[in-house]
CSV table of N, CA, C and O in Angstrom, one decimal:
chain,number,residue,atom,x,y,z
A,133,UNK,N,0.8,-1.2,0.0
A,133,UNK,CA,0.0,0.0,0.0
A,133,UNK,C,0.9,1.2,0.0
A,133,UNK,O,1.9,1.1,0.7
A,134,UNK,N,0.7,2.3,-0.6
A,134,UNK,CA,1.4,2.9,-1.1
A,134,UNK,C,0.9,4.3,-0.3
A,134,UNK,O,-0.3,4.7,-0.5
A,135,UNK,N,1.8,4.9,0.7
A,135,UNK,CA,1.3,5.6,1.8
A,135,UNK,C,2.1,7.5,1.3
A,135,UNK,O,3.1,7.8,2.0
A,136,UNK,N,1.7,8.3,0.3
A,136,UNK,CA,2.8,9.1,0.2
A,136,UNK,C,2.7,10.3,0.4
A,136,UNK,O,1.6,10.9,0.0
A,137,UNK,N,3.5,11.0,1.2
A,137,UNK,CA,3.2,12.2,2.2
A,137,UNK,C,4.1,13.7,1.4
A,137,UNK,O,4.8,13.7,0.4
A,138,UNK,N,3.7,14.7,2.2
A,138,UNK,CA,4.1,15.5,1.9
A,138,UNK,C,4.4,16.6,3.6
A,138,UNK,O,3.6,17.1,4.4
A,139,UNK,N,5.7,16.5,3.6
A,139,UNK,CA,6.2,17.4,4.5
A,139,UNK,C,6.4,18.8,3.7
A,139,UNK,O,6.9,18.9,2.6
A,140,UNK,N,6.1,19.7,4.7
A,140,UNK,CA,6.4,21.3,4.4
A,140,UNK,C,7.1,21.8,5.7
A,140,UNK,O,6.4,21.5,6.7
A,141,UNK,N,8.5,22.5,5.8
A,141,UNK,CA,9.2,23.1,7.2
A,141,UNK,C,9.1,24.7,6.3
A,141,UNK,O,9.1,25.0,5.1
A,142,UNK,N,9.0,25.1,7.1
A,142,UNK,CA,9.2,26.5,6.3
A,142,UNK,C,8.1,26.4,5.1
A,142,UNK,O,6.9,26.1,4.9
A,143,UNK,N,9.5,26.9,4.2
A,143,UNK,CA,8.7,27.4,2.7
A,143,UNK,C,9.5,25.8,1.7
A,143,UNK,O,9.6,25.7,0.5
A,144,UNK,N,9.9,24.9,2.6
A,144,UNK,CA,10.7,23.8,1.7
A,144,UNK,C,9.3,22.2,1.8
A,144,UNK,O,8.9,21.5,2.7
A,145,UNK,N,9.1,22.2,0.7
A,145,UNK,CA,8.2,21.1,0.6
A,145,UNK,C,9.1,19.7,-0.1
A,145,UNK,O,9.8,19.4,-1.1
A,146,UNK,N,8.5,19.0,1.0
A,146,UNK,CA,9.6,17.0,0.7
A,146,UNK,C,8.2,16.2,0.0
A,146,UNK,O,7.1,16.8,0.2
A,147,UNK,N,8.3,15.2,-0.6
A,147,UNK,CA,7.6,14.6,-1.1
A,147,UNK,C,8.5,13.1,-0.2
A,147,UNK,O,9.7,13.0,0.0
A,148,UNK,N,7.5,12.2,0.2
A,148,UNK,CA,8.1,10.7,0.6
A,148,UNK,C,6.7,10.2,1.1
A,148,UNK,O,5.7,10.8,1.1
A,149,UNK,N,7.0,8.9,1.7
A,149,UNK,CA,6.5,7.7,1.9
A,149,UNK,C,6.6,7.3,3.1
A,149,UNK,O,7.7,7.2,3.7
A,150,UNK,N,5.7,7.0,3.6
A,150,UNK,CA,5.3,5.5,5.0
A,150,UNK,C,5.5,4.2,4.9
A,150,UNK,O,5.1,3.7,3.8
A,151,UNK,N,6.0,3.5,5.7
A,151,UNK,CA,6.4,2.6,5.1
A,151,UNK,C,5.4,1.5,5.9
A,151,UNK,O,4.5,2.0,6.5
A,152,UNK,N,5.4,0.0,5.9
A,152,UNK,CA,4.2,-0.4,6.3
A,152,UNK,C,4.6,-0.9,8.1
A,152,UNK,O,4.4,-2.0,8.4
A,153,UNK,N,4.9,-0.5,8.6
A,153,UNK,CA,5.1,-0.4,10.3
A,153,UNK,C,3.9,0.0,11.2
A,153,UNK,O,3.3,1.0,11.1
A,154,UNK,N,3.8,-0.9,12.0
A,154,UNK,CA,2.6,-0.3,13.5
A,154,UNK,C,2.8,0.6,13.3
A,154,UNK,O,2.2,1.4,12.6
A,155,UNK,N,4.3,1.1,14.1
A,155,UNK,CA,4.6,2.9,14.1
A,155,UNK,C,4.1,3.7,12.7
A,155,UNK,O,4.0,5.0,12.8
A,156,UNK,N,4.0,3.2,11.8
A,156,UNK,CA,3.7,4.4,10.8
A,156,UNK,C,2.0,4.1,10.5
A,156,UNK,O,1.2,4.8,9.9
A,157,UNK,N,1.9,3.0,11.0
A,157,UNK,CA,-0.4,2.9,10.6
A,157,UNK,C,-0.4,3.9,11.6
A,157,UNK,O,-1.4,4.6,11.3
A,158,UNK,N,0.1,4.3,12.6
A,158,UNK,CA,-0.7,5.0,13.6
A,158,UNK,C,0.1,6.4,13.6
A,158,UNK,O,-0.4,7.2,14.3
A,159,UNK,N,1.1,6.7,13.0
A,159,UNK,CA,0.7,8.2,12.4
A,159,UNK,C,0.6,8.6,11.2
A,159,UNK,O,0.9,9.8,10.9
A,160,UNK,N,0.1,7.3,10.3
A,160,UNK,CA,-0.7,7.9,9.3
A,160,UNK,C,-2.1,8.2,9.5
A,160,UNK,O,-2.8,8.9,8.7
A,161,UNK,N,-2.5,7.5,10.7
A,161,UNK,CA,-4.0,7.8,11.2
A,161,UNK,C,-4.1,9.1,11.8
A,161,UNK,O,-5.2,9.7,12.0
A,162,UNK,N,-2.9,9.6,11.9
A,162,UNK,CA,-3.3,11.0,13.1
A,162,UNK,C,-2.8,11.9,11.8
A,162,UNK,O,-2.9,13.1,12.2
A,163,UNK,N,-2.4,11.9,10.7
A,163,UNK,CA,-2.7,12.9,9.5
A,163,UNK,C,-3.9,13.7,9.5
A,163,UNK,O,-5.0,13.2,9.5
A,164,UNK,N,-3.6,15.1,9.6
A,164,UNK,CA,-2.5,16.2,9.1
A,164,UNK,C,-2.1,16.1,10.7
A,164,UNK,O,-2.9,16.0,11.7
A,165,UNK,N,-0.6,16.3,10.8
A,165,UNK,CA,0.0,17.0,11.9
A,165,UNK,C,0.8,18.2,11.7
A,165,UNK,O,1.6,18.2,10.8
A,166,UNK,N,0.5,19.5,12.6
A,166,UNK,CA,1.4,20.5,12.4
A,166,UNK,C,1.5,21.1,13.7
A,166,UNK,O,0.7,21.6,14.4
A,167,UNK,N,3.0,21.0,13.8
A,167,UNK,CA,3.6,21.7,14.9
A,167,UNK,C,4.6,22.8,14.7
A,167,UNK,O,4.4,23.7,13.9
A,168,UNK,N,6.0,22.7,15.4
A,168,UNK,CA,7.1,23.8,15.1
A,168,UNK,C,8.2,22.5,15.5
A,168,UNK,O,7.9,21.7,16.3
A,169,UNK,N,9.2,22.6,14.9
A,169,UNK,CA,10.3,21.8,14.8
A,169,UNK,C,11.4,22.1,15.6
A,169,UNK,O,11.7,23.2,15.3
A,170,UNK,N,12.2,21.5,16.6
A,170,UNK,CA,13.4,21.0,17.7
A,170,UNK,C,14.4,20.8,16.5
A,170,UNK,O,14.1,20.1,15.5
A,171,UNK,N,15.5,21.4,16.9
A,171,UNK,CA,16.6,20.6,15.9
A,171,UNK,C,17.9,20.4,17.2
A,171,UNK,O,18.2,21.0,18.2
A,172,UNK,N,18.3,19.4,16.6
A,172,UNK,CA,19.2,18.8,17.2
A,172,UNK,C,20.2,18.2,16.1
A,172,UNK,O,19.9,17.2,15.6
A,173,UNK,N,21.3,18.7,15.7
A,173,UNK,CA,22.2,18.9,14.7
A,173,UNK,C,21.7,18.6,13.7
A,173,UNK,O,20.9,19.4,13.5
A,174,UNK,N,21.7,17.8,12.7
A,174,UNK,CA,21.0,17.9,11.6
A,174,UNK,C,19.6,17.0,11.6
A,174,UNK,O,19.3,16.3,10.6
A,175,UNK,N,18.8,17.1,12.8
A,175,UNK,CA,17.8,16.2,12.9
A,175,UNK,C,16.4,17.5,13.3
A,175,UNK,O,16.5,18.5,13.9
A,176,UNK,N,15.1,16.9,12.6
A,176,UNK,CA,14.2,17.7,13.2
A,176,UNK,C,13.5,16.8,14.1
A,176,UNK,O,13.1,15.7,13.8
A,177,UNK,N,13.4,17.5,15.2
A,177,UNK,CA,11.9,16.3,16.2
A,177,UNK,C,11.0,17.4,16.6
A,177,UNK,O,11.1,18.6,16.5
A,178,UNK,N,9.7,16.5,17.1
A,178,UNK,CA,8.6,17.1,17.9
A,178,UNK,C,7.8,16.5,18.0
A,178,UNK,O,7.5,15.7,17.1
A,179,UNK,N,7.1,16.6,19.2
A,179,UNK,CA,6.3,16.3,19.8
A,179,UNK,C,4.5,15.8,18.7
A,179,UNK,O,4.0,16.5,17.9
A,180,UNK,N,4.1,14.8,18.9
A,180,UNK,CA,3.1,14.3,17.4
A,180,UNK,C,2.1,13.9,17.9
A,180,UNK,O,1.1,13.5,17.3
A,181,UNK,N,2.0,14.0,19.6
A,181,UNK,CA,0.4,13.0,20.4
A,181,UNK,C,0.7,11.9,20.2
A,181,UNK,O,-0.1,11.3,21.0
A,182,UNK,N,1.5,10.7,19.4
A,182,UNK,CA,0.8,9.7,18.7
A,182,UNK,C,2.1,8.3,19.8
A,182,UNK,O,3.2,7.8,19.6
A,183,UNK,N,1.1,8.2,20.8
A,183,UNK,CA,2.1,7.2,21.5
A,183,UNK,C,2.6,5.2,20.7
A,183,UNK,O,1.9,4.2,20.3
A,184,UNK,N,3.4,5.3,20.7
A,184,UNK,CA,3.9,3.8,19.8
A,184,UNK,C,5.1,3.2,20.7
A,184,UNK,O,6.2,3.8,21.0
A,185,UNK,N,4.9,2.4,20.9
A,185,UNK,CA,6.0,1.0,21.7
A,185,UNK,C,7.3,0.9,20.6
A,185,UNK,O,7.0,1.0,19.4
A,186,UNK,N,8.7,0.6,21.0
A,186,UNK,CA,9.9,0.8,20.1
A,186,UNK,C,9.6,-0.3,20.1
A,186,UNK,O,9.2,-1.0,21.0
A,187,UNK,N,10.0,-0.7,18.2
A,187,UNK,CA,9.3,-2.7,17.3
A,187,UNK,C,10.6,-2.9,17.7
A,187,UNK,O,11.4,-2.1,18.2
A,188,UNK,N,10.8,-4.2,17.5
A,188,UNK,CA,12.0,-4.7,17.5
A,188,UNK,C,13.0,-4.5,16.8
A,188,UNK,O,14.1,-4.6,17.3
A,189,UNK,N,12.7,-4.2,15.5
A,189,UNK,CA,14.2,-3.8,14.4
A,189,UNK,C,14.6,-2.0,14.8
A,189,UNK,O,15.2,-1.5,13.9
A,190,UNK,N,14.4,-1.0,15.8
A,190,UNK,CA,14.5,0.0,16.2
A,190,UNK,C,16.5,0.3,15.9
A,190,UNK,O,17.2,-0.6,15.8
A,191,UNK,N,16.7,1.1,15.9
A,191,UNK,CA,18.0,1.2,16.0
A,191,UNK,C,18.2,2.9,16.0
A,191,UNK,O,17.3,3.7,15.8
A,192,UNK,N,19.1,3.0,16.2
A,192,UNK,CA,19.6,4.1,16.4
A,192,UNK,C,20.7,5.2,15.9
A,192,UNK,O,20.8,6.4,16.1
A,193,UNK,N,21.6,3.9,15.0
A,193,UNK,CA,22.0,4.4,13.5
A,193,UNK,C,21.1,4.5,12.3
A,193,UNK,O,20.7,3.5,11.8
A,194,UNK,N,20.6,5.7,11.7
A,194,UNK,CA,19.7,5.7,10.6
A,194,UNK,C,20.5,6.1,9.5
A,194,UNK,O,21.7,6.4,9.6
A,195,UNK,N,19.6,6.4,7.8
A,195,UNK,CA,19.9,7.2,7.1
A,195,UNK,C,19.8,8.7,6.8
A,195,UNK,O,18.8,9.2,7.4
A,196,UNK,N,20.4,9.4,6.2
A,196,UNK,CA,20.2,10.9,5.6
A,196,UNK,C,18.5,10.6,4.5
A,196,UNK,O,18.4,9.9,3.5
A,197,UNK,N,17.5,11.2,5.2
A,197,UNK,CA,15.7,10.9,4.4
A,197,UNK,C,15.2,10.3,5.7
A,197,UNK,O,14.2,10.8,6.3
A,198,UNK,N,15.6,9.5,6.1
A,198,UNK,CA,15.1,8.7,7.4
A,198,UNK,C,13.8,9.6,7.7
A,198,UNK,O,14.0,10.8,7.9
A,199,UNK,N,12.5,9.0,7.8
A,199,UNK,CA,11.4,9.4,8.9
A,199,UNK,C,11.7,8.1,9.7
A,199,UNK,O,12.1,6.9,9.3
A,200,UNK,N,11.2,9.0,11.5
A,200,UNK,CA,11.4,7.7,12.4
A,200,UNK,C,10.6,8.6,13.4
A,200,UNK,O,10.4,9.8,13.4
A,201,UNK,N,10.0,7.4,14.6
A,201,UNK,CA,9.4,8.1,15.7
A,201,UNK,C,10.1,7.8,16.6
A,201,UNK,O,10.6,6.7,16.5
A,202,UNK,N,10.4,8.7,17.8
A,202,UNK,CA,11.2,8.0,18.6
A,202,UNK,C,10.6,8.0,20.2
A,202,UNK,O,10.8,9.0,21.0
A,203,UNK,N,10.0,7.0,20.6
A,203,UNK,CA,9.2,6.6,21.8
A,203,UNK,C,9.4,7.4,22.6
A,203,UNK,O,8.6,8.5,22.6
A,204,UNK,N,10.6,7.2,23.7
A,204,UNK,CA,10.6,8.4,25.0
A,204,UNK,C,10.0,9.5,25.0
A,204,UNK,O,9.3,9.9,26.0
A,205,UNK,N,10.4,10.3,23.8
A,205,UNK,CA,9.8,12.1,23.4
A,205,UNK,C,8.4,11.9,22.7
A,205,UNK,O,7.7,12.9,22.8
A,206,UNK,N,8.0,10.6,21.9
A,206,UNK,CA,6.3,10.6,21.3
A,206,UNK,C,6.6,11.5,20.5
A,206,UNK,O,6.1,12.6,20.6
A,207,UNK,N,7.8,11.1,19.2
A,207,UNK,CA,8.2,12.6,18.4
A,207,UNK,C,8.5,11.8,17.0
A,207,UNK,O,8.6,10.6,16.8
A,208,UNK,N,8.5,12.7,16.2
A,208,UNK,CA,8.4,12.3,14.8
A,208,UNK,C,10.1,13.0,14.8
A,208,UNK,O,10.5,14.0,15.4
A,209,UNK,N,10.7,12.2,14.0
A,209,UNK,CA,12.2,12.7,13.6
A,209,UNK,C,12.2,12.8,12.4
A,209,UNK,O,11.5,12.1,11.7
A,210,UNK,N,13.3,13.9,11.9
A,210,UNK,CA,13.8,14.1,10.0
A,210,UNK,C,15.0,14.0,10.1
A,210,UNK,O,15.5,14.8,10.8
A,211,UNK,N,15.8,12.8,9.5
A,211,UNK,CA,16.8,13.1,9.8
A,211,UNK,C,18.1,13.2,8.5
A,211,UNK,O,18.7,12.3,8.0
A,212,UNK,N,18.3,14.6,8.4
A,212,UNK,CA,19.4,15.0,7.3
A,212,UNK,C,20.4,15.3,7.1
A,212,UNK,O,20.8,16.2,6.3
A,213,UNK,N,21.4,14.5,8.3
A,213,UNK,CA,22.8,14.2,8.4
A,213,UNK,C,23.1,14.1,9.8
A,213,UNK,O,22.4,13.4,10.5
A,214,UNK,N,24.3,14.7,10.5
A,214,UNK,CA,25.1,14.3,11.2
A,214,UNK,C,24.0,14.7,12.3
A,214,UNK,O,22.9,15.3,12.1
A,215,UNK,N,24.5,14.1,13.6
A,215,UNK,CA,24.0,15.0,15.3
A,215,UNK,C,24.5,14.8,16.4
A,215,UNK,O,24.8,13.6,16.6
A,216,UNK,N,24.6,15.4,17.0
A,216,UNK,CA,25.4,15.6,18.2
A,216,UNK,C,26.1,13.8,18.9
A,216,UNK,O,27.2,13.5,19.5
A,217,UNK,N,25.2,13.1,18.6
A,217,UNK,CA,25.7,11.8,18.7
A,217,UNK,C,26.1,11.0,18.2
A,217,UNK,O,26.4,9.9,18.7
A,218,UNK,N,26.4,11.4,16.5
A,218,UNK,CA,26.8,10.6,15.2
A,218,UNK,C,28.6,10.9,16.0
A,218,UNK,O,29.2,11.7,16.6
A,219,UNK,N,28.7,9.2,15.4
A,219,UNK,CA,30.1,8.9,15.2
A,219,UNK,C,30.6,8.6,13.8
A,219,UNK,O,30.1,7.7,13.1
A,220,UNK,N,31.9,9.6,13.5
A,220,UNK,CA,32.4,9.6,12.2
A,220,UNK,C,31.4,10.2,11.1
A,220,UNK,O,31.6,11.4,11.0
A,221,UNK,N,30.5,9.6,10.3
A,221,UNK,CA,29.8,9.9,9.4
A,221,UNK,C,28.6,9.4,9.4
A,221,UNK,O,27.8,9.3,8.4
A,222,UNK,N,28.6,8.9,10.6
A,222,UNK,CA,26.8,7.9,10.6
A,222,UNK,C,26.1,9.1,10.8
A,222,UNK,O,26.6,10.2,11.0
A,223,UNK,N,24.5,8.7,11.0
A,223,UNK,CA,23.9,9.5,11.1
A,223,UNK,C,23.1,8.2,12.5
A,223,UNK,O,22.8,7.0,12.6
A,224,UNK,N,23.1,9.5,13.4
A,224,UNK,CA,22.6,8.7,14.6
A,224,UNK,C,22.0,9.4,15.9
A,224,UNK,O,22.6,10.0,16.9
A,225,UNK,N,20.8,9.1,15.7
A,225,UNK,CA,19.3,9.1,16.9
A,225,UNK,C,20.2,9.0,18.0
A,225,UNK,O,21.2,8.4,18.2
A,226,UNK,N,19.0,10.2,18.9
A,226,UNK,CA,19.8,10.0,20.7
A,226,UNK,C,19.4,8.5,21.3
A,226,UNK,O,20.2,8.1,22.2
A,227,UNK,N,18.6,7.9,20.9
A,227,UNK,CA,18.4,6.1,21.2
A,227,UNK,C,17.6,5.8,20.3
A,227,UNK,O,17.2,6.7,19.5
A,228,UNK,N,17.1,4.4,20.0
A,228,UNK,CA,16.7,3.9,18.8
A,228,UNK,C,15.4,4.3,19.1
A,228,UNK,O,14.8,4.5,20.2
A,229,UNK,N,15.0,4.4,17.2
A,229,UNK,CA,14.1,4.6,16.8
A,229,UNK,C,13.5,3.7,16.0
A,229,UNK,O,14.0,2.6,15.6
A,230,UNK,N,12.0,4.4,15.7
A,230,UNK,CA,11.5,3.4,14.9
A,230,UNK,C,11.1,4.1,13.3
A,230,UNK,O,10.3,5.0,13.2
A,231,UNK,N,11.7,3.5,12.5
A,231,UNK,CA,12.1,4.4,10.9
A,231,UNK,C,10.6,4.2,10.6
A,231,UNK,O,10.1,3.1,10.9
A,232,UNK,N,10.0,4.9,10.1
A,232,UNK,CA,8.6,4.7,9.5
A,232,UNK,C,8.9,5.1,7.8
A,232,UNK,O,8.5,4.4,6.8
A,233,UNK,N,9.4,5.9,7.8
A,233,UNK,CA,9.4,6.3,5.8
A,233,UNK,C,10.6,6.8,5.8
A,233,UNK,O,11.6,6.9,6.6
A,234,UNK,N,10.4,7.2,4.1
A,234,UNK,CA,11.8,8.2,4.0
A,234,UNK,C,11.4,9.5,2.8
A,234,UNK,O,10.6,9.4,1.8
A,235,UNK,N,12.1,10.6,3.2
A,235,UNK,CA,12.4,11.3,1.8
A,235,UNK,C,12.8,11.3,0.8
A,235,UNK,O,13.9,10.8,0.8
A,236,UNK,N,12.0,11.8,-0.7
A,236,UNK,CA,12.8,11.4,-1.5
A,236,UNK,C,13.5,12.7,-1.9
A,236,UNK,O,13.0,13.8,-2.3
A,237,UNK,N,15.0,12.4,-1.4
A,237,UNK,CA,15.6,13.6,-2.2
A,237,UNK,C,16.0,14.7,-1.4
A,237,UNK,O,15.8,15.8,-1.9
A,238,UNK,N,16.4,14.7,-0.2
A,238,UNK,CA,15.9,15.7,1.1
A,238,UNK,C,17.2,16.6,0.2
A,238,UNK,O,18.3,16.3,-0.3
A,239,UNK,N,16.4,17.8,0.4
A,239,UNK,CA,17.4,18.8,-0.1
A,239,UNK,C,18.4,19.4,1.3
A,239,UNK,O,18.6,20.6,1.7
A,240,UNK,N,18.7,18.6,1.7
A,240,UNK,CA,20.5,19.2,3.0
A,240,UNK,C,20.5,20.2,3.1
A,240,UNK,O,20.0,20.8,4.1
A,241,UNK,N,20.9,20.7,2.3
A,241,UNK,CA,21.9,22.1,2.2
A,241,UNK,C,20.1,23.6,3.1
A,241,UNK,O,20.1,24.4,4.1
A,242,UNK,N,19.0,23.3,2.2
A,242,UNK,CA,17.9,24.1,2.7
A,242,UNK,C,17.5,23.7,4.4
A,242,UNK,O,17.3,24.5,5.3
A,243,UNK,N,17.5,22.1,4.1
A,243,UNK,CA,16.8,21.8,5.5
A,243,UNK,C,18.3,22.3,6.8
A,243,UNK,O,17.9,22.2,7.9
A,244,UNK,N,19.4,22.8,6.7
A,244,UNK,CA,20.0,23.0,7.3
A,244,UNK,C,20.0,24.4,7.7
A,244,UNK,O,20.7,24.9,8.6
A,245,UNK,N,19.1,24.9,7.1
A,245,UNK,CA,19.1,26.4,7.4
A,245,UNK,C,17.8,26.9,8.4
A,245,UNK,O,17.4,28.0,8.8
A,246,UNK,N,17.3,25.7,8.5
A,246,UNK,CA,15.9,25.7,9.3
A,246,UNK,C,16.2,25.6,10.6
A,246,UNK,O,16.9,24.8,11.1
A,247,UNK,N,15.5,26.6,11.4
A,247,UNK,CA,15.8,26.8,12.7
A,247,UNK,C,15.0,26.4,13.6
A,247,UNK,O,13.9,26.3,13.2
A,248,UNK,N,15.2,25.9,15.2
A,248,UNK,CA,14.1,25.0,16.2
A,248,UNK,C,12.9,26.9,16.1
A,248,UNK,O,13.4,28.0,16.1
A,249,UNK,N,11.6,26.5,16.0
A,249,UNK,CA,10.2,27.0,16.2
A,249,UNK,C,9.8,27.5,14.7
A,249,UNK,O,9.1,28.5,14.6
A,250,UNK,N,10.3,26.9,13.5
A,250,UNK,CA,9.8,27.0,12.3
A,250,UNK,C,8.9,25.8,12.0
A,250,UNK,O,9.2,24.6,12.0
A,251,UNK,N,7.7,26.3,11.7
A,251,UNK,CA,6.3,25.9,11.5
A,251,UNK,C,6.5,24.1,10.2
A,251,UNK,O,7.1,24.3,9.2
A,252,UNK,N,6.1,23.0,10.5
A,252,UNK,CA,6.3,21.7,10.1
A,252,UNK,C,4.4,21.2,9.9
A,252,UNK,O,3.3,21.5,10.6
A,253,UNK,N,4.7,20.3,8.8
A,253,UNK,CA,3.4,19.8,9.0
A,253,UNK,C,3.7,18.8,7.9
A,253,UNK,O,4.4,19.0,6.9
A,254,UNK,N,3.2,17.8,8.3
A,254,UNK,CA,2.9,16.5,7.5
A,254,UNK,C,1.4,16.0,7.1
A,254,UNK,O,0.5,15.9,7.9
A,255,UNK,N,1.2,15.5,5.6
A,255,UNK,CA,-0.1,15.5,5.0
A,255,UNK,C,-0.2,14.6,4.4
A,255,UNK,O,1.0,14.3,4.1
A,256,UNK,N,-0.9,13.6,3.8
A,256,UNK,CA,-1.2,12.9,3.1
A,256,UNK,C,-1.2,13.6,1.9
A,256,UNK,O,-1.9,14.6,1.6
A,257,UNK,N,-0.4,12.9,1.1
A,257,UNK,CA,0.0,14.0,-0.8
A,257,UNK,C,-1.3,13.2,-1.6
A,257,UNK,O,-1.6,13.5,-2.7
């Protein structure tokens, strides 16, 4: 099933996908969400309502596109390179997460200029 979203931070619109995870049926059920975005080096999080149990494949090294939720905070993460906890060149969550989709295409260089309380929202495209 073919789940495809559309994130807007600012004025930068992503096009991507859910993937088929508990964690992602239950916040594709809570579509549209819009909050303001936390950054933490090259990661966006916040706060989503949408409580979910960490699955078993959870980890805490991800990719650059990576959508993931991450239990403790009940937060949706973006995550578009390095952060405060990445070693070397990984890209890596303050504890494991649960990846639900990914971006296609995340443009870096824009999403890095985005600062914590700029306006986020995720939609069913």
């Amino acid at each position: 099933m073919s789940r495809a979203i559309t994130i807007t931070v600012g004025d930068i619109e992503m096009d991507g996908e859910f993937n088929d995870s508990p964690t992602a049926d239950a916040i594709w059920g809570a579509l549209p969400i819009a909050r303001t975005v936390n950054t933490w080096g090259h990661e966006f999080y916040f706060d989503i309502g949408v409580q979910a149990e960490q699955e078993p494949d959870a980890s805490d090294v991800v990719e650059v596109g990576d959508l993931a939720y991450w239990p403790p905070g009940m937060a949706f993460c973006v995550f578009f390179g390095r952060t405060p906890a990445s070693q070397g060149n990984e890209v890596r969550a303050a504890s494991p997460v649960n990846v639900v989709g990914r971006i296609d295409d995340p443009p870096v260089d824009a999403l890095r200029r985005v600062r914590t309380g700029t306006a986020i929202r995720i939609e069913a495209a």
